[in-house]
Coordinates of C-alpha atoms and ligand atoms in Angstrom, one line a residue:
M3 CA 65.4 -123.2 -40.1
I4 CA 62.8 -121.8 -42.5
P5 CA 62.3 -124.7 -44.9
Y6 CA 61.9 -124.1 -48.7
G7 CA 58.5 -125.8 -48.6
K8 CA 56.1 -127.1 -46.0
Q9 CA 52.7 -128.6 -45.7
F10 CA 49.7 -126.9 -44.1
L11 CA 47.4 -129.1 -42.1
D12 CA 44.5 -128.0 -39.8
A13 CA 42.0 -129.8 -37.5
E14 CA 39.6 -130.5 -40.4
D15 CA 42.3 -132.4 -42.3
I16 CA 43.2 -134.5 -39.2
Q17 CA 39.6 -135.3 -38.4
A18 CA 38.9 -136.4 -42.0
V19 CA 41.8 -138.9 -41.8
V20 CA 40.8 -140.1 -38.3
D21 CA 37.2 -140.7 -39.6
V22 CA 38.5 -143.0 -42.4
L23 CA 40.8 -144.9 -40.0
K24 CA 37.7 -145.7 -37.9
S25 CA 35.7 -146.9 -41.0
D26 CA 35.7 -150.2 -42.9
W27 CA 37.6 -149.0 -45.9
L28 CA 41.3 -148.2 -45.5
T29 CA 42.1 -148.4 -49.2
T30 CA 40.3 -148.3 -52.5
G31 CA 37.0 -147.3 -50.9
P32 CA 34.6 -144.4 -51.3
K33 CA 37.1 -141.7 -50.5
V34 CA 39.2 -142.5 -53.6
A35 CA 36.2 -142.0 -55.8
E36 CA 35.1 -138.9 -53.9
F37 CA 38.6 -137.3 -54.2
E38 CA 38.8 -138.1 -57.9
K39 CA 35.4 -136.5 -58.5
A40 CA 36.4 -133.4 -56.5
L41 CA 39.7 -133.1 -58.4
A42 CA 38.0 -133.5 -61.8
A43 CA 35.5 -130.8 -60.9
F44 CA 38.3 -128.5 -59.6
T45 CA 40.4 -128.9 -62.8
G46 CA 37.4 -128.8 -65.1
T47 CA 38.1 -132.3 -66.6
K48 CA 36.0 -135.4 -67.1
E49 CA 38.2 -137.7 -65.2
A50 CA 40.8 -137.8 -62.4
V51 CA 42.7 -141.0 -61.4
A52 CA 44.3 -140.9 -58.0
V53 CA 47.6 -142.9 -57.5
S54 CA 50.3 -143.5 -55.0
N55 CA 52.6 -140.6 -55.9
G56 CA 53.5 -138.2 -58.7
T57 CA 56.0 -140.5 -60.3
A58 CA 53.3 -143.2 -60.6
A59 CA 51.0 -140.6 -62.1
L60 CA 53.6 -139.9 -64.8
H61 CA 54.2 -143.6 -65.4
A62 CA 50.5 -144.2 -65.8
A63 CA 50.1 -141.2 -68.2
V64 CA 52.9 -142.5 -70.4
Y65 CA 51.3 -146.0 -70.3
A66 CA 47.9 -144.6 -71.2
A67 CA 49.4 -142.8 -74.1
G68 CA 50.5 -146.1 -75.5
I69 CA 54.2 -145.4 -75.3
G70 CA 56.6 -148.3 -75.6
P71 CA 60.0 -149.5 -76.8
G72 CA 61.3 -147.6 -79.8
D73 CA 59.3 -144.5 -79.2
E74 CA 60.7 -141.1 -78.4
V75 CA 59.3 -138.7 -75.9
I76 CA 60.3 -135.0 -75.9
V77 CA 60.9 -133.7 -72.4
T78 CA 62.3 -130.6 -70.6
P79 CA 65.7 -130.9 -68.8
M80 CA 64.6 -128.4 -66.2
S81 CA 62.8 -130.8 -63.8
F82 CA 63.0 -133.6 -61.3
A83 CA 64.3 -136.8 -62.9
A84 CA 60.8 -138.5 -62.7
S85 CA 59.6 -136.2 -65.6
A86 CA 61.9 -138.2 -67.9
N87 CA 62.2 -141.5 -66.0
C88 CA 58.5 -142.2 -66.8
A89 CA 59.4 -142.6 -70.5
V90 CA 62.3 -144.9 -69.6
F91 CA 60.0 -147.0 -67.4
Q92 CA 58.1 -147.9 -70.6
G93 CA 61.2 -148.6 -72.6
A94 CA 61.0 -145.3 -74.6
T95 CA 63.8 -142.8 -75.2
P96 CA 63.6 -139.4 -73.7
V97 CA 64.7 -136.6 -76.0
F98 CA 65.6 -133.3 -74.3
A99 CA 64.4 -130.0 -75.7
D100 CA 65.9 -126.9 -74.1
V101 CA 64.0 -124.3 -72.1
R102 CA 63.4 -120.7 -72.9
E103 CA 66.0 -118.3 -71.3
E104 CA 63.2 -116.0 -70.1
D105 CA 61.1 -118.4 -68.1
L106 CA 62.9 -121.8 -68.0
L107 CA 59.8 -123.5 -69.6
I108 CA 60.2 -125.9 -72.5
D109 CA 60.7 -124.0 -75.7
P110 CA 58.1 -125.0 -78.4
G111 CA 60.5 -124.1 -81.1
K112 CA 63.1 -126.5 -79.7
V113 CA 60.3 -129.1 -79.3
E114 CA 59.4 -128.8 -83.0
R115 CA 63.1 -129.3 -84.0
A116 CA 63.3 -132.4 -81.9
I117 CA 60.4 -134.2 -83.5
T118 CA 61.3 -137.3 -85.5
G119 CA 59.3 -140.1 -87.1
K120 CA 59.6 -141.9 -83.7
T121 CA 58.2 -139.1 -81.5
K122 CA 55.0 -140.1 -79.7
A123 CA 54.6 -137.5 -76.9
I124 CA 55.7 -134.3 -75.3
I125 CA 56.1 -133.9 -71.6
A126 CA 55.9 -130.3 -70.5
V127 CA 56.7 -129.3 -66.9
D128 CA 55.1 -126.2 -65.4
Y129 CA 58.4 -125.2 -63.8
A130 CA 58.0 -123.5 -60.4
G131 CA 54.2 -123.4 -61.0
L132 CA 54.1 -121.3 -64.2
P133 CA 52.0 -123.0 -66.9
C134 CA 53.9 -123.7 -70.1
D135 CA 53.1 -122.1 -73.5
Y136 CA 50.1 -124.5 -74.0
D137 CA 48.8 -122.6 -77.0
S138 CA 51.9 -123.4 -79.0
L139 CA 52.4 -126.9 -77.5
T140 CA 48.8 -127.9 -78.2
A141 CA 49.0 -126.6 -81.8
L142 CA 52.3 -128.6 -82.3
A143 CA 50.9 -131.8 -80.8
R144 CA 47.7 -131.6 -82.9
A145 CA 49.6 -130.9 -86.1
R146 CA 52.1 -133.7 -85.6
G147 CA 49.7 -136.3 -84.0
L148 CA 51.5 -136.3 -80.6
V149 CA 50.1 -136.8 -77.1
L150 CA 50.7 -133.8 -74.9
I151 CA 51.4 -134.6 -71.2
A152 CA 51.6 -131.8 -68.7
D153 CA 53.7 -132.6 -65.6
A154 CA 51.8 -130.1 -63.5
C155 CA 53.3 -131.3 -60.2
H156 CA 54.3 -127.6 -59.4
A157 CA 51.2 -126.0 -60.7
V158 CA 48.0 -127.4 -59.1
G159 CA 45.7 -124.5 -58.3
G160 CA 47.1 -122.4 -61.2
A161 CA 45.5 -121.3 -64.5
Y162 CA 46.5 -120.5 -68.1
K163 CA 44.4 -117.9 -69.9
G164 CA 41.4 -118.6 -67.7
R165 CA 41.7 -122.4 -68.0
P166 CA 42.6 -124.4 -64.9
V167 CA 45.8 -126.3 -64.7
G168 CA 44.9 -130.0 -65.2
S169 CA 42.8 -129.2 -68.3
L170 CA 45.6 -127.9 -70.5
A171 CA 46.9 -131.1 -72.0
D172 CA 45.7 -134.6 -73.0
L173 CA 46.9 -135.8 -69.6
S174 CA 48.1 -133.8 -66.7
T175 CA 49.9 -135.2 -63.7
F176 CA 50.1 -134.1 -60.0
S177 CA 52.1 -134.9 -56.9
F178 CA 50.7 -134.5 -53.4
H179 CA 54.1 -134.9 -51.6
P180 CA 54.2 -132.6 -48.5
V181 CA 56.4 -129.9 -50.2
K182 CA 53.9 -129.5 -53.1
N183 CA 50.9 -127.1 -53.2
M184 CA 48.6 -129.6 -51.4
T185 CA 49.4 -132.9 -49.8
T186 CA 48.1 -136.4 -49.1
G187 CA 51.4 -137.5 -47.5
E188 CA 52.5 -139.4 -50.6
G189 CA 50.1 -139.3 -53.5
G190 CA 49.4 -138.3 -57.0
A191 CA 46.8 -138.0 -59.7
I192 CA 46.2 -137.7 -63.5
T193 CA 43.4 -135.6 -65.0
T194 CA 42.1 -136.1 -68.5
D195 CA 39.0 -135.6 -70.7
N196 CA 39.7 -139.0 -72.3
E197 CA 37.7 -141.8 -70.7
E198 CA 39.6 -144.5 -72.4
Y199 CA 42.9 -143.1 -70.9
A200 CA 41.2 -143.0 -67.5
R201 CA 40.0 -146.6 -67.8
R202 CA 43.5 -147.8 -68.8
M203 CA 45.1 -145.9 -65.9
R204 CA 42.7 -147.4 -63.3
M205 CA 43.7 -150.8 -64.5
F206 CA 47.4 -149.9 -64.6
R207 CA 47.4 -148.7 -61.0
S208 CA 46.1 -152.1 -59.8
H209 CA 48.2 -154.8 -61.4
G210 CA 46.6 -154.5 -64.8
V211 CA 43.5 -156.2 -63.4
T212 CA 40.1 -155.5 -64.8
V213 CA 38.0 -155.3 -61.7
D214 CA 39.0 -154.0 -58.3
F215 CA 38.3 -155.7 -55.0
R216 CA 35.5 -153.3 -54.0
Q217 CA 33.7 -153.9 -57.3
R218 CA 34.1 -157.7 -56.9
M219 CA 32.6 -157.4 -53.4
E220 CA 29.7 -155.5 -54.6
S221 CA 29.0 -157.8 -57.5
H222 CA 29.4 -160.9 -55.3
S223 CA 32.0 -162.2 -57.7
W224 CA 35.4 -163.7 -57.4
F225 CA 36.3 -163.3 -61.0
Y226 CA 39.1 -161.0 -62.2
E227 CA 41.6 -161.1 -65.1
M228 CA 45.0 -159.5 -65.5
V229 CA 44.8 -158.1 -69.0
D230 CA 48.0 -156.1 -69.1
L231 CA 51.2 -155.7 -67.0
G232 CA 50.3 -153.2 -64.3
W233 CA 51.7 -152.1 -60.9
N234 CA 50.5 -151.5 -57.4
Y235 CA 50.2 -147.7 -57.6
R236 CA 47.0 -147.5 -55.4
I237 CA 46.4 -144.7 -52.9
T238 CA 44.7 -145.3 -49.6
D239 CA 41.3 -143.9 -48.5
F240 CA 42.7 -142.0 -45.6
Q241 CA 45.1 -140.2 -48.0
C242 CA 42.2 -139.3 -50.3
A243 CA 40.2 -138.0 -47.3
L244 CA 43.1 -135.6 -46.7
G245 CA 43.2 -134.7 -50.4
I246 CA 39.5 -133.7 -50.3
T247 CA 39.9 -131.3 -47.3
Q248 CA 43.2 -130.0 -48.7
L249 CA 41.7 -129.3 -52.1
K250 CA 39.1 -127.0 -50.6
K251 CA 41.8 -124.8 -49.1
L252 CA 44.1 -124.8 -52.1
P253 CA 42.7 -121.6 -53.8
G254 CA 43.4 -119.6 -50.6
W255 CA 46.9 -121.0 -50.4
I256 CA 47.6 -120.1 -54.0
T257 CA 46.5 -116.5 -53.2
R258 CA 48.9 -116.4 -50.2
R259 CA 51.8 -117.9 -52.3
N260 CA 51.3 -115.1 -54.9
E261 CA 51.2 -112.5 -52.1
I262 CA 54.6 -113.8 -50.8
A263 CA 55.9 -113.8 -54.4
A264 CA 54.9 -110.1 -54.8
R265 CA 56.7 -109.2 -51.6
Y266 CA 59.8 -111.0 -52.8
D267 CA 59.6 -109.3 -56.3
A268 CA 59.4 -105.9 -54.6
A269 CA 62.5 -106.6 -52.5
F270 CA 64.6 -108.4 -55.2
L271 CA 63.9 -106.6 -58.5
P272 CA 65.9 -103.5 -57.3
L273 CA 68.9 -105.9 -56.6
A274 CA 69.4 -106.6 -60.3
P275 CA 71.7 -107.6 -61.9
V276 CA 73.0 -109.5 -59.0
V277 CA 69.6 -111.0 -58.1
R278 CA 67.1 -111.8 -60.8
P279 CA 63.7 -113.4 -59.9
V280 CA 63.1 -116.1 -62.5
H281 CA 59.4 -115.5 -62.6
P282 CA 58.6 -111.9 -61.5
S283 CA 54.9 -111.3 -61.4
S284 CA 55.3 -109.0 -64.4
L285 CA 56.1 -112.0 -66.5
I286 CA 52.6 -113.3 -66.2
L287 CA 51.2 -111.3 -69.1
H288 CA 47.8 -112.7 -69.4
P289 CA 45.3 -111.3 -66.8
A290 CA 43.5 -114.7 -66.5
S291 CA 46.7 -116.7 -65.9
V292 CA 47.6 -117.8 -62.3
H293 CA 51.1 -118.9 -61.3
G294 CA 50.9 -121.9 -59.0
R295 CA 54.0 -120.6 -57.1
H296 CA 55.3 -124.0 -55.9
L297 CA 58.8 -122.5 -55.9
Y298 CA 60.2 -119.0 -55.8
V299 CA 63.4 -119.1 -57.7
I300 CA 66.1 -116.4 -58.2
R301 CA 69.2 -116.4 -60.4
V302 CA 72.5 -115.0 -59.0
P303 CA 75.9 -114.8 -60.8
A304 CA 77.2 -118.4 -61.2
A305 CA 80.5 -117.4 -59.7
R306 CA 78.8 -116.3 -56.5
R307 CA 76.0 -119.0 -56.2
A308 CA 77.9 -121.2 -53.7
E309 CA 78.9 -118.3 -51.5
I310 CA 75.3 -116.8 -51.4
F311 CA 73.7 -120.2 -51.0
G312 CA 76.1 -121.0 -48.1
A313 CA 75.5 -117.6 -46.4
L314 CA 71.7 -118.2 -46.6
R315 CA 71.9 -121.7 -45.1
K316 CA 74.1 -120.4 -42.3
Q317 CA 71.3 -117.9 -41.4
G318 CA 68.8 -120.7 -41.1
I319 CA 67.2 -120.1 -44.5
G320 CA 66.4 -123.4 -46.2
V321 CA 67.4 -122.6 -49.7
N322 CA 67.6 -125.3 -52.4
V323 CA 68.5 -125.8 -56.1
H324 CA 65.8 -126.8 -58.6
Y325 CA 67.1 -128.5 -60.7
I326 CA 70.3 -130.3 -61.8
P327 CA 69.3 -130.6 -65.5
I328 CA 68.1 -134.2 -66.0
H329 CA 70.4 -134.9 -68.9
L330 CA 73.4 -134.3 -66.7
H331 CA 72.6 -137.1 -64.2
P332 CA 75.0 -140.0 -64.5
F333 CA 72.2 -142.5 -65.4
Y334 CA 71.2 -140.4 -68.5
R335 CA 74.8 -139.8 -69.6
R336 CA 75.5 -143.6 -69.3
R337 CA 72.3 -144.9 -70.8
F338 CA 71.5 -142.2 -73.5
G339 CA 74.9 -140.5 -74.0
T340 CA 73.6 -137.1 -72.9
G341 CA 75.9 -134.5 -71.4
P342 CA 76.9 -130.8 -71.2
G343 CA 76.2 -128.7 -74.3
L344 CA 72.9 -130.5 -75.1
C345 CA 70.6 -127.9 -73.5
P346 CA 72.7 -124.7 -72.9
A347 CA 69.9 -122.5 -71.5
A348 CA 69.0 -125.1 -68.8
E349 CA 72.7 -125.7 -68.0
R350 CA 73.4 -121.9 -67.7
A351 CA 70.4 -121.4 -65.5
Y352 CA 71.3 -124.4 -63.3
E353 CA 74.6 -122.7 -62.3
E354 CA 72.7 -119.6 -61.1
L355 CA 69.5 -120.9 -59.5
I356 CA 68.5 -120.7 -55.8
S357 CA 65.0 -121.6 -54.6
L358 CA 63.9 -119.5 -51.6
P359 CA 61.4 -120.6 -48.9
M360 CA 57.8 -120.5 -50.3
Y361 CA 54.8 -122.0 -48.5
P362 CA 51.4 -120.6 -47.5
A363 CA 52.0 -120.9 -43.7
M364 CA 55.0 -118.5 -43.9
T365 CA 54.4 -115.5 -41.7
D366 CA 55.1 -112.0 -42.9
G367 CA 58.0 -112.0 -40.4
E368 CA 59.5 -115.1 -42.0
V369 CA 59.2 -113.5 -45.5
A370 CA 61.0 -110.4 -44.1
A371 CA 63.7 -112.6 -42.6
V372 CA 64.3 -114.3 -46.0
I373 CA 64.5 -110.9 -47.7
G374 CA 66.9 -109.6 -45.0
G375 CA 68.9 -112.8 -45.3
V376 CA 69.3 -112.4 -49.0
R377 CA 70.5 -108.8 -48.6
H378 CA 72.9 -109.9 -45.9
A379 CA 74.2 -112.8 -48.0
L380 CA 75.0 -110.3 -50.8
G381 CA 77.1 -108.3 -48.3
G382 CA 74.9 -105.3 -48.0
Ligands
LIG28 C1 57.5 -133.9 -57.1 C2 57.6 -134.0 -58.6 C3 57.5 -135.2 -59.2 C4 57.4 -136.6 -58.5 O1 56.4 -136.6 -57.6 P1 56.5 -137.7 -56.4 O2 55.1 -137.6 -55.7 O3 57.6 -137.3 -55.5 O4 56.7 -139.0 -57.0 C5 57.5 -135.3 -60.6 N1 57.6 -134.1 -61.3 C6 57.8 -132.9 -60.7 C7 58.0 -131.7 -61.6 C8 57.8 -132.8 -59.4 O5 58.0 -131.6 -58.8

């Protein structure tokens, strides 16, 4: 089976983890701070806060933004449920703004129409790794006094008009799950230029307590206070050691991912209208924008999706569907009364989507096998 996504680990990564396992600090030690510093430098931000997973990163970002009961948060339906769940965790109401037909990214026009007196934030998702329309979203957030959160879990290593992903919103969140662009096993982070947000998130990830264990050790003090309700969203030192070595290799992996995408484009563009790449390389109009290429997604006619999907799986090609629109999940229908018809562009796309294998360790032979598999599945 060629999976849809897969981690890449080498001897350097393994050694870095082993070294930490032999040291005194297994968690919340020097590697957490070192990884945060490296990630902030990589994304061109003042602060990075590392946490236990991408969902914790989103929760911490929503907390830092001061979102609570009665607030509304505008979010895309075309994502993993965590992108909206994070607002619900804090007692807020997610309001879904539909995506643009042409790239399945949240539509700034639809966001504007969804703003009410209760709106506090916008959560944009860089679907498949393509950065959203941050010029429009930033202008809108500034004009209306909203916090802009980028769920950049697909896009780490990408760029928008010469600016690195991670620096494009008030808060940007990452996941380092093994299928993502780089991994720490489980892990996540938030990047921001706002030092107050960073301080609040460091407290939030450790029970809402002001001083962490290491700081207490160093100051020879037993004193701590819980100043707000927080969680245990800490990440370990050995995970951060892996993050440090992975981050060094990320730019090369992004290049490889874009190479694979270009091969897929060349093979699939001639198969229109049956096969339509969602983000052909020609869609990236700005020369200084870089697609993170977490996913390579095609659209096929809805009536043939199940048949083509099944034929690909039967050939050992680990295709997937990203995503069932969030507002169609039973929890959202029950709790918020959402359902079909709310976001027609996302719902139409969902019926047609197939994610093909995409990861940097894919060989040219595996890329060719996927291309051959798609042609075979179409019956040609
Ligand atoms: C993976 C992912 C998350 C959640 O990350 P975890 O590390 O699995 O908690 C959130 N949003 C998006 C867009 C993701 O792809």
